[in-house]
mmCIF file of C-alpha atoms in Angstrom:
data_model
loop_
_atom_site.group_PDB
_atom_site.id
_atom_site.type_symbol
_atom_site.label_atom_id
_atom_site.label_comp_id
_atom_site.label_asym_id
_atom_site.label_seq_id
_atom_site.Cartn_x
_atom_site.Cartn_y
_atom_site.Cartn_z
ATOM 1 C CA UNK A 1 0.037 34.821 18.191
ATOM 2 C CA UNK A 2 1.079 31.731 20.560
ATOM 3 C CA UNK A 3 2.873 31.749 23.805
ATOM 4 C CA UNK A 4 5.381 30.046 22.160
ATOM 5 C CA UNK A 5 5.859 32.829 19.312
ATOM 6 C CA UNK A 6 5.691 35.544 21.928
ATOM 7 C CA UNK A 7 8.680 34.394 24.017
ATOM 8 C CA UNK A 8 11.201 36.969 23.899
ATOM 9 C CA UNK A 9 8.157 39.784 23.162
ATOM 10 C CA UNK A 10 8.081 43.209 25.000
ATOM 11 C CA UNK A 11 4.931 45.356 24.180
ATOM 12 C CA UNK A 12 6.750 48.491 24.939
ATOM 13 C CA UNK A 13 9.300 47.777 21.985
ATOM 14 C CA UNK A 14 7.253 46.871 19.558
ATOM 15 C CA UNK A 15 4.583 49.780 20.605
ATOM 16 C CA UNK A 16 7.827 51.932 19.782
ATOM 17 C CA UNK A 17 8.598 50.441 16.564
ATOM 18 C CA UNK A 18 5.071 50.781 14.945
ATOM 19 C CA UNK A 19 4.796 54.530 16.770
ATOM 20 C CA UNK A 20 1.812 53.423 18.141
ATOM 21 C CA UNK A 21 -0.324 56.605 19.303
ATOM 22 C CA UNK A 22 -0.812 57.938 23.059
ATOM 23 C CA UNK A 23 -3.275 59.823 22.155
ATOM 24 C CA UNK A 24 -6.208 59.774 24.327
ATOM 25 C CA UNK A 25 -5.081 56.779 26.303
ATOM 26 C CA UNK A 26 -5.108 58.378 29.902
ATOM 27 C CA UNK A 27 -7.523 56.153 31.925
ATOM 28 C CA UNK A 28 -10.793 57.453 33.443
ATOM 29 C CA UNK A 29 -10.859 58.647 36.613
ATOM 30 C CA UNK A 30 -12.316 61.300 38.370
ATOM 31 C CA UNK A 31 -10.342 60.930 41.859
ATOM 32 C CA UNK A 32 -7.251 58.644 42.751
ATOM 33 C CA UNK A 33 -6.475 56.642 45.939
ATOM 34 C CA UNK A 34 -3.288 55.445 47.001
ATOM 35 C CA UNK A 35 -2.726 53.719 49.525
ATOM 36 C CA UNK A 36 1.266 52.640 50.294
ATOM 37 C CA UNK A 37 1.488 49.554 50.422
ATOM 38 C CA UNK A 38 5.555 47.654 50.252
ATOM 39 C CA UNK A 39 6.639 44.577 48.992
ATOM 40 C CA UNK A 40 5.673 42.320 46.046
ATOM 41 C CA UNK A 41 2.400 43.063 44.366
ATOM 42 C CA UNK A 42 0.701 40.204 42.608
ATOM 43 C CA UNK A 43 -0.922 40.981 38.865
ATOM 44 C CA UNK A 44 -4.469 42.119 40.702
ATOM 45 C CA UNK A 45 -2.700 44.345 43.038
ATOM 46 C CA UNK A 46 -5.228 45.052 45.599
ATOM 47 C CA UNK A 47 -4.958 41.073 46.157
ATOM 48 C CA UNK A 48 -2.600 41.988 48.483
ATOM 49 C CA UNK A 49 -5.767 43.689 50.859
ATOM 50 C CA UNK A 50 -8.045 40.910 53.125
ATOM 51 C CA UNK A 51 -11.024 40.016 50.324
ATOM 52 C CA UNK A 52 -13.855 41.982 51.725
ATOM 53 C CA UNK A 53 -11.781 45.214 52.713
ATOM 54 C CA UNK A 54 -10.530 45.464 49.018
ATOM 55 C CA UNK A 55 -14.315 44.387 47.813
ATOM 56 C CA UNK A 56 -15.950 47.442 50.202
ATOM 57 C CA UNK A 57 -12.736 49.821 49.159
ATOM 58 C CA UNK A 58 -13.409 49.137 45.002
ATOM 59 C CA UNK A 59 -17.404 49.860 45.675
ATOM 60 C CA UNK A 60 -16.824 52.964 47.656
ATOM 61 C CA UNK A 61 -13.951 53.602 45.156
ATOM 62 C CA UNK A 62 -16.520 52.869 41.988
ATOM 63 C CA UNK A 63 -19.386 55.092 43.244
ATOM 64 C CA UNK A 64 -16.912 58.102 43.335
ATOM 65 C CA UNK A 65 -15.065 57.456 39.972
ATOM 66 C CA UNK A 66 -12.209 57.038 41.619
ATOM 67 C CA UNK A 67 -9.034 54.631 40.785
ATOM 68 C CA UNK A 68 -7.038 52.760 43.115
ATOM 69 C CA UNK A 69 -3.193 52.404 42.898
ATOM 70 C CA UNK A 70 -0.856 51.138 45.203
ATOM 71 C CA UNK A 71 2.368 52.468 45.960
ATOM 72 C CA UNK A 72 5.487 52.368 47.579
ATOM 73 C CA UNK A 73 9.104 54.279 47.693
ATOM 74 C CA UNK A 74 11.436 53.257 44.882
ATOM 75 C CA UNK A 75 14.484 51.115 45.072
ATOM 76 C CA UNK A 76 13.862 48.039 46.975
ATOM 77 C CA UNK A 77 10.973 47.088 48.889
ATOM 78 C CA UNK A 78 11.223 45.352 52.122
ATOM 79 C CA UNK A 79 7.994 44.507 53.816
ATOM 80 C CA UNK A 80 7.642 47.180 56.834
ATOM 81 C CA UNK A 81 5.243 46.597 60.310
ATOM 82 C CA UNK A 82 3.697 49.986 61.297
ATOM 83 C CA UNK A 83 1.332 52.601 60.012
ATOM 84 C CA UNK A 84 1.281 52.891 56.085
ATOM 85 C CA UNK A 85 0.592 56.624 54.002
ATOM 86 C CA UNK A 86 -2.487 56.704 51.984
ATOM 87 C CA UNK A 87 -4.018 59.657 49.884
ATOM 88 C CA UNK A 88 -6.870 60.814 48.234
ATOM 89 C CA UNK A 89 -6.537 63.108 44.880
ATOM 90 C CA UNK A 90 -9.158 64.979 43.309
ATOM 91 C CA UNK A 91 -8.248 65.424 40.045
ATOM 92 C CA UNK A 92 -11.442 67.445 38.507
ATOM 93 C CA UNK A 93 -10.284 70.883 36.979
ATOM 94 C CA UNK A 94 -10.766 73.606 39.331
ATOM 95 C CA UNK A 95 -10.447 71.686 42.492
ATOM 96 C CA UNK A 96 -7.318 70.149 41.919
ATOM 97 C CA UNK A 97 -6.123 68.490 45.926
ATOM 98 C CA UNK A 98 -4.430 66.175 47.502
ATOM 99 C CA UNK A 99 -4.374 64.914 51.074
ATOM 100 C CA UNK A 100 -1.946 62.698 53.109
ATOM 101 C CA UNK A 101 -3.222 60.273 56.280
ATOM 102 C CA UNK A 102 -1.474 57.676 57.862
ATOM 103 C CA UNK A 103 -3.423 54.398 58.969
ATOM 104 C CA UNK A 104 -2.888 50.681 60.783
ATOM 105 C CA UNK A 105 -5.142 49.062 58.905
ATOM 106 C CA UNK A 106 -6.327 48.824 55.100
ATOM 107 C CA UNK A 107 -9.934 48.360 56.655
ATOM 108 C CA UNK A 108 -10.027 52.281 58.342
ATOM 109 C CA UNK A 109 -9.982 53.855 54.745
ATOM 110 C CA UNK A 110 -13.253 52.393 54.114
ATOM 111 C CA UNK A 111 -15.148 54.505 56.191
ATOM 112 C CA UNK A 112 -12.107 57.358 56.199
ATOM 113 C CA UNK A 113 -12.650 60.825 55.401
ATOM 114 C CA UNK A 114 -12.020 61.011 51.283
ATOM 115 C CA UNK A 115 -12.551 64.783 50.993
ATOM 116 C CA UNK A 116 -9.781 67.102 49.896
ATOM 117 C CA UNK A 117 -9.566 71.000 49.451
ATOM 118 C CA UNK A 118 -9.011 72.728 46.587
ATOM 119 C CA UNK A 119 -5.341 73.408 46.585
ATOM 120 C CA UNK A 120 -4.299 70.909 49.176
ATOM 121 C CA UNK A 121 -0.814 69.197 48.650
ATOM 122 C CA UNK A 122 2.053 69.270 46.544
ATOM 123 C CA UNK A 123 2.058 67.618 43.065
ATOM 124 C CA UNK A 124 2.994 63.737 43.114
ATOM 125 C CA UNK A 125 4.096 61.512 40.290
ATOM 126 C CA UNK A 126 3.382 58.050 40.452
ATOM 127 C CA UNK A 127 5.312 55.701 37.858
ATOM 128 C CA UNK A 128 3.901 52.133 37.226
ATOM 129 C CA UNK A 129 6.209 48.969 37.798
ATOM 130 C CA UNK A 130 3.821 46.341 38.542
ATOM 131 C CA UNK A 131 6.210 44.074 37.207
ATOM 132 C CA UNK A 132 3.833 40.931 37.705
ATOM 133 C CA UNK A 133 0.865 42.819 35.603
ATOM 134 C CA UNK A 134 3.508 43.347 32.720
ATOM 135 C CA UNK A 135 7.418 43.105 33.017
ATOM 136 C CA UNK A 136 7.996 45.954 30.347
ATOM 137 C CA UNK A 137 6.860 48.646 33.499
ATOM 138 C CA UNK A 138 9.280 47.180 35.752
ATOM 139 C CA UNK A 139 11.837 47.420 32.745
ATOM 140 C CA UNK A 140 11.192 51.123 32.873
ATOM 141 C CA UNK A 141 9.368 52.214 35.411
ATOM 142 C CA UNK A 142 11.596 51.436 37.912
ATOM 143 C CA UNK A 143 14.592 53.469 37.099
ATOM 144 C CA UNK A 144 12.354 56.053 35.776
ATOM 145 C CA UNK A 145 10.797 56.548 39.371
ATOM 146 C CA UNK A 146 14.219 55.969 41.038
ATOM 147 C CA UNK A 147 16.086 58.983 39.017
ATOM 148 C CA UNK A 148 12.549 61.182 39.243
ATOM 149 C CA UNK A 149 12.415 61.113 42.951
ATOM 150 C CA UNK A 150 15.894 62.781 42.484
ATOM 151 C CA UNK A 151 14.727 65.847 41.564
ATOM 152 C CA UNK A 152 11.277 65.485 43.081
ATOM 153 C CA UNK A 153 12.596 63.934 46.770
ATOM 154 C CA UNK A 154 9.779 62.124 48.504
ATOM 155 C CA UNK A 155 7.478 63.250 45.529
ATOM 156 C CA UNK A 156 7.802 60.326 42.797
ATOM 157 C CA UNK A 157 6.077 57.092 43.754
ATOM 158 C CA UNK A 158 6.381 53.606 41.875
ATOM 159 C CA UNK A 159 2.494 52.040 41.203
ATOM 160 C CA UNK A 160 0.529 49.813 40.634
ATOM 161 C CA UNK A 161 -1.029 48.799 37.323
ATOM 162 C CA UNK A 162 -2.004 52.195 35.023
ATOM 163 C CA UNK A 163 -3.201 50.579 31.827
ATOM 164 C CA UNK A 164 -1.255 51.377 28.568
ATOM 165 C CA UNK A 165 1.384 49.161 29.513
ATOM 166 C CA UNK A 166 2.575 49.820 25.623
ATOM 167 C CA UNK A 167 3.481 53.116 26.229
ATOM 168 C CA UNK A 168 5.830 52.344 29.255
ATOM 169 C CA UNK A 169 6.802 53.784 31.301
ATOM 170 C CA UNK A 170 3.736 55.190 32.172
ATOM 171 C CA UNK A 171 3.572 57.819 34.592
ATOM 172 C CA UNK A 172 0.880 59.986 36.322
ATOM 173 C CA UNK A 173 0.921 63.567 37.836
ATOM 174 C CA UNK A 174 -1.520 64.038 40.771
ATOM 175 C CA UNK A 175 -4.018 65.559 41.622
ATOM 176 C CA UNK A 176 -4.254 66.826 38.046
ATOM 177 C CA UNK A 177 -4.670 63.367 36.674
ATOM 178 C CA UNK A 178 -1.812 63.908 33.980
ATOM 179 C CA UNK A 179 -1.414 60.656 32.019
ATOM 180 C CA UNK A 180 2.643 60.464 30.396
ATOM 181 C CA UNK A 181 3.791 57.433 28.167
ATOM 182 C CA UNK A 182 7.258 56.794 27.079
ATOM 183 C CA UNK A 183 8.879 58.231 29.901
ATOM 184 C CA UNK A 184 12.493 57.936 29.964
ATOM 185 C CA UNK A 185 14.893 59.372 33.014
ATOM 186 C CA UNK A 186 15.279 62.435 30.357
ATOM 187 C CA UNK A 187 12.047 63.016 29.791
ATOM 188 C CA UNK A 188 10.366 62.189 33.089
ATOM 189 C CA UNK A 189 12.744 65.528 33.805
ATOM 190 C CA UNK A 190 11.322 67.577 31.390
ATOM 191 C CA UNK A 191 7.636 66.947 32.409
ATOM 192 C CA UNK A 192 8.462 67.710 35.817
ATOM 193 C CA UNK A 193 9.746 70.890 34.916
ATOM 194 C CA UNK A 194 6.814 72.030 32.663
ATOM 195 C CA UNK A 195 4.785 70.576 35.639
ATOM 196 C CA UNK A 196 6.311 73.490 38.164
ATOM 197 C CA UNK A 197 6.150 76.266 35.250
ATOM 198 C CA UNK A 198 2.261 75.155 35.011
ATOM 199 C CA UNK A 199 2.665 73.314 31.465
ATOM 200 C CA UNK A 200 2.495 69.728 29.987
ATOM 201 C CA UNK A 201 4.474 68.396 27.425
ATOM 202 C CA UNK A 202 1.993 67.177 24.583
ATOM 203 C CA UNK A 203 4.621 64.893 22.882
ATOM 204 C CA UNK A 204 4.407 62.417 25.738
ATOM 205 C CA UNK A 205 0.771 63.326 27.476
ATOM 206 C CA UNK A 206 -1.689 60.567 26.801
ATOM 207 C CA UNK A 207 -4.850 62.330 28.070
ATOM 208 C CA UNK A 208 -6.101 63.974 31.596
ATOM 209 C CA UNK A 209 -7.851 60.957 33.567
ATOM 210 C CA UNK A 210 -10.735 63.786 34.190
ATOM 211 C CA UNK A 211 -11.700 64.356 30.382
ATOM 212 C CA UNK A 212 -13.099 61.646 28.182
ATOM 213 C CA UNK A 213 -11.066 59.724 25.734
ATOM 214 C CA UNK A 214 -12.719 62.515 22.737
ATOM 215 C CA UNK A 215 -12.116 65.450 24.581
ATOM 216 C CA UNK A 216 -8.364 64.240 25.456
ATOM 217 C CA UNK A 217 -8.228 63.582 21.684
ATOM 218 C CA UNK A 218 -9.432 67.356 21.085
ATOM 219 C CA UNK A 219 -7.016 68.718 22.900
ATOM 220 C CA UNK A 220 -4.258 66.318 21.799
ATOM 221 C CA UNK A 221 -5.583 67.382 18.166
ATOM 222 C CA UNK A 222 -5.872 71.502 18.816
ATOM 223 C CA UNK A 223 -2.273 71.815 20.646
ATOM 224 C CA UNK A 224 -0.119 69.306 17.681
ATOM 225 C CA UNK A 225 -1.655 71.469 15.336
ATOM 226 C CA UNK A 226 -0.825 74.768 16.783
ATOM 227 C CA UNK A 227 -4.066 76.250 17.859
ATOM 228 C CA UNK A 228 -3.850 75.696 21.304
ATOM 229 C CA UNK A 229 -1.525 76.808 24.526
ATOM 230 C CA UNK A 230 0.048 73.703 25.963
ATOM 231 C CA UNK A 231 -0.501 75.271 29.555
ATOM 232 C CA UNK A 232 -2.347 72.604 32.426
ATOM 233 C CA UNK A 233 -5.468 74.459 32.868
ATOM 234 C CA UNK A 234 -6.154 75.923 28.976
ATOM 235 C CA UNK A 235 -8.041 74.459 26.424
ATOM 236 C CA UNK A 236 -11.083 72.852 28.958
ATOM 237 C CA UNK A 237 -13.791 70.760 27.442
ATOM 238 C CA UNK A 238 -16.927 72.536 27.330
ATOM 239 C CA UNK A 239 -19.129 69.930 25.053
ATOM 240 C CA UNK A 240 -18.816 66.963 22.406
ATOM 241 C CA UNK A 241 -21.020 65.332 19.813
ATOM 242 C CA UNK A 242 -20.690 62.381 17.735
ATOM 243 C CA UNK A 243 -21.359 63.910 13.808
ATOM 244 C CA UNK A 244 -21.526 60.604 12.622
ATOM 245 C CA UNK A 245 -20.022 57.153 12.799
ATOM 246 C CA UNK A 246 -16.496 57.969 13.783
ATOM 247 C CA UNK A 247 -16.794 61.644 13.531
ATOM 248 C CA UNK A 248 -17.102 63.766 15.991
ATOM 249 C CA UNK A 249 -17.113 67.960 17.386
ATOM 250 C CA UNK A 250 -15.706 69.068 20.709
ATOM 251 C CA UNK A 251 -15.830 72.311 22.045
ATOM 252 C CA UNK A 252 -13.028 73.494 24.058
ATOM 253 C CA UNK A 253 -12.538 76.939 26.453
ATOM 254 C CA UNK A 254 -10.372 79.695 24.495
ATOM 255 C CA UNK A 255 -10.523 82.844 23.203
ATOM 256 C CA UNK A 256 -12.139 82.475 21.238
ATOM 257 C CA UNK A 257 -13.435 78.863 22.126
ATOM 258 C CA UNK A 258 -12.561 76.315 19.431
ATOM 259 C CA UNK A 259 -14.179 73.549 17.578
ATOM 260 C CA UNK A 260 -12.123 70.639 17.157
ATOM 261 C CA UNK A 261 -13.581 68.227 14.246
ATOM 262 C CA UNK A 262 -12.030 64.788 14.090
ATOM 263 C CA UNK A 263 -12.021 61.075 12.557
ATOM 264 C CA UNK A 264 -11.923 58.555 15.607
ATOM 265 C CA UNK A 265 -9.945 54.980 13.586
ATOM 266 C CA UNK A 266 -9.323 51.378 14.887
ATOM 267 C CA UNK A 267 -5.980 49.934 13.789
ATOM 268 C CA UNK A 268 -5.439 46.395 14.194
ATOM 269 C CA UNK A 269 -2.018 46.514 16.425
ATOM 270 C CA UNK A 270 -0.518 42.957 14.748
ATOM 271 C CA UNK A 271 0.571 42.112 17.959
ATOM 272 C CA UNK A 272 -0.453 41.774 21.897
ATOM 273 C CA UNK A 273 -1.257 45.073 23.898
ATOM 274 C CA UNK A 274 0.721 43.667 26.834
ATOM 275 C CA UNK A 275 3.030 41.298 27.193
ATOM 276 C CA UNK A 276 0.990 38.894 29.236
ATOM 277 C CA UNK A 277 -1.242 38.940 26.387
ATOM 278 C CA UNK A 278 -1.447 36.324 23.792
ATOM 279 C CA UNK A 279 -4.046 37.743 21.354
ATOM 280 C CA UNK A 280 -3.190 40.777 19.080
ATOM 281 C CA UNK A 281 -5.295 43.927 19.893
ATOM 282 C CA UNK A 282 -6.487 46.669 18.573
ATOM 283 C CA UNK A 283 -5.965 50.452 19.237
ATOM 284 C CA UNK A 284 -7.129 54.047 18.357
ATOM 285 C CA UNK A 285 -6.299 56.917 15.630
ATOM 286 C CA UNK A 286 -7.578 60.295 15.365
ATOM 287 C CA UNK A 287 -6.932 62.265 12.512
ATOM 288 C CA UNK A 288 -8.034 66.207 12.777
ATOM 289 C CA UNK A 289 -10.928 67.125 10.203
ATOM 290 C CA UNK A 290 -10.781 70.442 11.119
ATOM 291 C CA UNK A 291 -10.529 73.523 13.662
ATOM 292 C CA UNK A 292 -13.013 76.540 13.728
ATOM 293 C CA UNK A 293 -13.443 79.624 16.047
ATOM 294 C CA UNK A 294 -17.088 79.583 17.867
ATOM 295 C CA UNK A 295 -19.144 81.449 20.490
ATOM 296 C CA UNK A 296 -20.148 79.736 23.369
#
């Protein structure tokens, strides 16, 4: 496909036409940093930092698995002088924290304190509309995160880039690392909700950024199918193994634990995966093989 042919193209739409799967999308990502950051973000958001504090901040980031997004409030976005919020979310299961700081200067995280306790903080949702990495998530990302921070005051955040820009908008929930596509005003509601009653809502979940993209497709597989409790902390990992080429087991916590057998697929997409894009990608399919009761 040519520039030219993809003029009027939105990667959202046609995502949503083909029902494109979410499954197992969520990207890794053991810990999150944000760090606030208002005004205009160009498409490599942490541009916006001085070269070698965003270099230092990526390594220090890297060697932690942790991902960087920026944020700010949503509505508009005036440029501000004075301190700026930043945070640090551990999002592995079982210490599940965030923690709030204030700094001057981008270059003071680098050497800041990046622990967090178990427990610390109240849930966040960040909602990408980096509208320079791909206009569809400032389509819908933006009123998504203004009508959210409605009923979650001072608790929704727009961001920067969160990959998936197909399934916009795309929304996380920290610090459990809770990956949403196709999040509407209606449904961004909903997840909330489940979110303070301890659930998810499968239908919309894309993976959690802690799991790999196999065991997010386990659980994806075990809770469509009915085997599985669709609350935040059930159904956790506990190993995986390729079978063969394409095939693979995963073990997840239950009682009794559960073996998830599944067929990972490529399917050629027919179009681009974003709408910057100009060269038709590819995506993933599972299909469930089958689910067993184990010991483990």
């Amino acid at each position: 496909m040519t520039v030219e042919q993809a003029g009027g193209f939105r990667c959202s739409t046609a995502a949503s036409e083909r029902g494109d799967s979410m499954v197992a999308t969520a990207p890794p990502a053991q810990a999150w940093l944000l760090i606030e950051h208002e005004g205009a973000w160009p498409v490599n958001a942490l541009d916006v930092l001085p070269a070698g504090v965003a270099q230092r901040l990526a390594a220090r980031a890297s060697a932690m698995d942790a991902r960087i997004s920026l944020i700010r409030r949503p509505g508009r976005h005036p440029r501000i002088d004075g301190p700026f919020r930043w945070a640090i979310a551990n999002t592995r299961p079982g210490h599940e924290g965030i923690r709030w700081a204030e700094a001057d200067d981008p270059a003071e995280l680098i050497d800041a304190d990046w622990s967090v306790a178990a427990g610390q903080g109240e849930a966040v949702a960040i909602v990408c509309a980096h509208s320079r990495h791909d206009v569809c998530c400032a389509i819908k990302g933006r009123p998504t995160a203004a009508d959210l921070d409605v009923q979650w005051p001072g608790r929704v955040w727009e961001c920067s880039h969160l990959g998936g820009d197909r399934f916009a908008a795309t929304m996380v929930l920290l610090p459990h690392g809770l990956c949403y596509g196709r999040v509407t005003s209606e449904v961004g509601r909903r997840i909330l909700y489940a979110h303070e009653h301890g659930f998810v809502v499968p239908e919309n979940l894309r993976g959690r950024s802690s799991y790999s993209r196999h065991a997010q497709a386990a659980q994806a597989l075990a809770r469509e199918s009915g085997w599985a409790s669709s609350l935040i902390g059930a159904i956790q990992p506990v190993s995986e193994r390729a079978v063969s080429d394409g095939q693979y087991e995963v073990v997840l916590a239950a009682e009794p634990a559960l073996m998830v057998r599944f067929r990972e697929r490529t399917v050629e997409l027919g179009t681009p995966a974003t709408c910057r894009s100009t060269i038709d990608a590819f995506g993933r399919e599972y299909d469930l093989t089958g689910v067993v009761h184990v010991a483990h």
